[in-house]
């Protein structure tokens, strides 16, 4: 429960406490008056800033990253999700411990005057580094396992669709709606809380004779610290390898523009997205009038509600259109045209390849719209 709030407007943060000394005193007083248990500050603090504030307030002070990590920790369900959160927490902790270490060794003076405190710190740091490397291994193994299964899927002509969007936009609701109507299995509907989904969850959807694997991802949020995005890289890799990315937008949000900007910023700065983007303006049932004008960043857009069957069907029709049709081609490619092989390979279109005299014999599955560039090599 929030017992008191304080706001400060400053051109520049103070280096030692972030907020000004007067404000620190005000907060320290509020802590005493209200018997507060915790001070939360909605910015990112350096280790020494956090320590200085704690010393002044005589209470634990948590910053924005810690709050996000705490929520993440509560939401993670799978083994991998938990490992990712733990990894992010330890990586957050490590430089803060080091900061303390530097201070202490300065206090301790020259060689041979190390205090017991520092030895313990060094042990802590070593232990944390060891745990970080264990967790990295767990996460990397999982990434590898998923990438193998993705390669297998792409060979089988299964289309990968990734849902991205601001937290609470309705991604999980959409995926559960899709799965309920068109999928193989039931799943729980989304909850009205931020960062509800941390673990990458995929569902197989059948539509018009095609199979789509739709993957839910962690919600984005304004000013999500970069190291946190990196911690969730493995969940976000699905986005980079998708055939189509669906950007789910809460069209009823008063901050719709900022939220969409945030998502595109994360996609641009932290993810290499190659696939076409379909923007889905969700929750239109909450709007009294529809005046959406589309999305310049996207290849296509639709509007509706993830809770309605009609919308689900409209979405699938659009997805089907966006992935296009694939044609099976038998190609004979001369050795000096390895550039063509590279294009095919990069897109994961090659089913089978063998050398035969002066040419590569290639069995490929090519998108209808791209078939023209391989047509000169088609034939028996
Ligand atoms: N009225 C209305 N509510 C919706 C619609 N779609 C989703 N919601 C609600 O919006 C809330 C958030 O939905 P989620 O599906 O959990 O959102 P999310 O994008 O998965 O959120 P994170 O996992 O935190 O990123 C839930 O309470 C849903 O019931 C819709 O079309 N109309
Ligand atoms: Mg979700």
PDB file of C-alpha atoms and ligand atoms in Angstrom, residues 75 165-174 189-198 216-220 248 250 280 282-286 304-308, ligand 1:
ATOM      1  CA  UNK A  75       5.306 -14.115 -12.994  1.00  0.00           C
ATOM      2  CA  UNK A 165       3.010  -5.458 -27.827  1.00  0.00           C
ATOM      3  CA  UNK A 166       2.931  -3.209 -24.834  1.00  0.00           C
ATOM      4  CA  UNK A 167       2.148  -4.933 -21.575  1.00  0.00           C
ATOM      5  CA  UNK A 168      -1.602  -5.519 -21.076  1.00  0.00           C
ATOM      6  CA  UNK A 169      -2.382  -5.021 -24.800  1.00  0.00           C
ATOM      7  CA  UNK A 170      -4.117  -8.389 -25.030  1.00  0.00           C
ATOM      8  CA  UNK A 171      -1.508 -10.735 -26.518  1.00  0.00           C
ATOM      9  CA  UNK A 172      -2.271 -13.648 -24.233  1.00  0.00           C
ATOM     10  CA  UNK A 173      -6.005 -13.124 -24.662  1.00  0.00           C
ATOM     11  CA  UNK A 174      -5.553 -13.217 -28.429  1.00  0.00           C
ATOM     12  CA  UNK A 189      -6.972 -16.466 -20.691  1.00  0.00           C
ATOM     13  CA  UNK A 190      -4.835 -13.424 -19.910  1.00  0.00           C
ATOM     14  CA  UNK A 191      -5.069 -11.643 -16.579  1.00  0.00           C
ATOM     15  CA  UNK A 192      -5.483  -7.934 -16.135  1.00  0.00           C
ATOM     16  CA  UNK A 193      -2.038  -7.257 -14.696  1.00  0.00           C
ATOM     17  CA  UNK A 194       1.226  -6.073 -16.162  1.00  0.00           C
ATOM     18  CA  UNK A 195       3.927  -8.513 -17.231  1.00  0.00           C
ATOM     19  CA  UNK A 196       1.453 -11.335 -17.003  1.00  0.00           C
ATOM     20  CA  UNK A 197       3.369 -13.370 -19.552  1.00  0.00           C
ATOM     21  CA  UNK A 198       7.050 -14.034 -19.189  1.00  0.00           C
ATOM     22  CA  UNK A 216       3.283 -15.060 -27.054  1.00  0.00           C
ATOM     23  CA  UNK A 217       6.078 -12.852 -25.680  1.00  0.00           C
ATOM     24  CA  UNK A 218       6.863 -10.699 -22.675  1.00  0.00           C
ATOM     25  CA  UNK A 219       5.071  -7.344 -22.792  1.00  0.00           C
ATOM     26  CA  UNK A 220       7.101  -4.222 -23.495  1.00  0.00           C
ATOM     27  CA  UNK A 248      -1.057  -6.110 -30.580  1.00  0.00           C
ATOM     28  CA  UNK A 250      -4.627  -1.625 -26.837  1.00  0.00           C
ATOM     29  CA  UNK A 280      -3.827  -5.447 -34.560  1.00  0.00           C
ATOM     30  CA  UNK A 282      -7.390  -4.570 -30.027  1.00  0.00           C
ATOM     31  CA  UNK A 283     -10.154  -3.754 -27.530  1.00  0.00           C
ATOM     32  CA  UNK A 284     -12.223  -1.729 -30.007  1.00  0.00           C
ATOM     33  CA  UNK A 285     -15.278  -2.918 -28.017  1.00  0.00           C
ATOM     34  CA  UNK A 286     -14.125  -0.370 -25.427  1.00  0.00           C
ATOM     35  CA  UNK A 304     -11.330  -5.588 -33.477  1.00  0.00           C
ATOM     36  CA  UNK A 305     -11.438  -7.473 -30.213  1.00  0.00           C
ATOM     37  CA  UNK A 306      -9.430 -10.519 -29.218  1.00  0.00           C
ATOM     38  CA  UNK A 307     -12.562 -11.688 -27.418  1.00  0.00           C
ATOM     39  CA  UNK A 308     -14.617 -11.888 -30.630  1.00  0.00           C
TER      40      UNK A 308
HETATM   41  N1  LIG B   1     -12.627  -5.294 -23.365  1.00  0.00           N
HETATM   42  C1  LIG B   1     -11.616  -5.994 -23.841  1.00  0.00           C
HETATM   43  N2  LIG B   1     -10.649  -6.445 -22.997  1.00  0.00           N
HETATM   44  C2  LIG B   1      -9.643  -7.160 -23.509  1.00  0.00           C
HETATM   45  C3  LIG B   1      -9.554  -7.443 -24.898  1.00  0.00           C
HETATM   46  N3  LIG B   1      -8.431  -8.157 -25.110  1.00  0.00           N
HETATM   47  C4  LIG B   1      -7.835  -8.304 -23.904  1.00  0.00           C
HETATM   48  N4  LIG B   1      -8.566  -7.713 -22.929  1.00  0.00           N
HETATM   49  C5  LIG B   1      -8.246  -7.648 -21.504  1.00  0.00           C
HETATM   50  O1  LIG B   1      -7.031  -6.948 -21.322  1.00  0.00           O
HETATM   51  C6  LIG B   1      -6.299  -7.473 -20.196  1.00  0.00           C
HETATM   52  C7  LIG B   1      -4.880  -7.797 -20.589  1.00  0.00           C
HETATM   53  O2  LIG B   1      -4.861  -8.855 -21.499  1.00  0.00           O
HETATM   54  P1  LIG B   1      -3.621  -9.849 -21.659  1.00  0.00           P
HETATM   55  O3  LIG B   1      -3.989 -10.753 -22.760  1.00  0.00           O
HETATM   56  O4  LIG B   1      -3.221 -10.443 -20.362  1.00  0.00           O
HETATM   57  O5  LIG B   1      -2.472  -8.825 -22.081  1.00  0.00           O
HETATM   58  P2  LIG B   1      -0.961  -9.149 -22.506  1.00  0.00           P
HETATM   59  O6  LIG B   1      -0.670  -8.333 -23.690  1.00  0.00           O
HETATM   60  O7  LIG B   1      -0.780 -10.622 -22.624  1.00  0.00           O
HETATM   61  O8  LIG B   1      -0.153  -8.575 -21.250  1.00  0.00           O
HETATM   62  P3  LIG B   1       1.340  -8.977 -20.782  1.00  0.00           P
HETATM   63  O9  LIG B   1       1.435 -10.447 -20.731  1.00  0.00           O
HETATM   64  O10 LIG B   1       1.448  -8.312 -19.456  1.00  0.00           O
HETATM   65  O11 LIG B   1       2.270  -8.348 -21.769  1.00  0.00           O
HETATM   66  C8  LIG B   1      -7.108  -8.670 -19.723  1.00  0.00           C
HETATM   67  O12 LIG B   1      -7.910  -8.274 -18.630  1.00  0.00           O
HETATM   68  C9  LIG B   1      -7.997  -9.028 -20.889  1.00  0.00           C
HETATM   69  O13 LIG B   1      -9.197  -9.647 -20.513  1.00  0.00           O
HETATM   70  C10 LIG B   1     -10.596  -6.949 -25.774  1.00  0.00           C
HETATM   71  O14 LIG B   1     -10.594  -7.127 -26.979  1.00  0.00           O
HETATM   72  N5  LIG B   1     -11.575  -6.233 -25.185  1.00  0.00           N
END
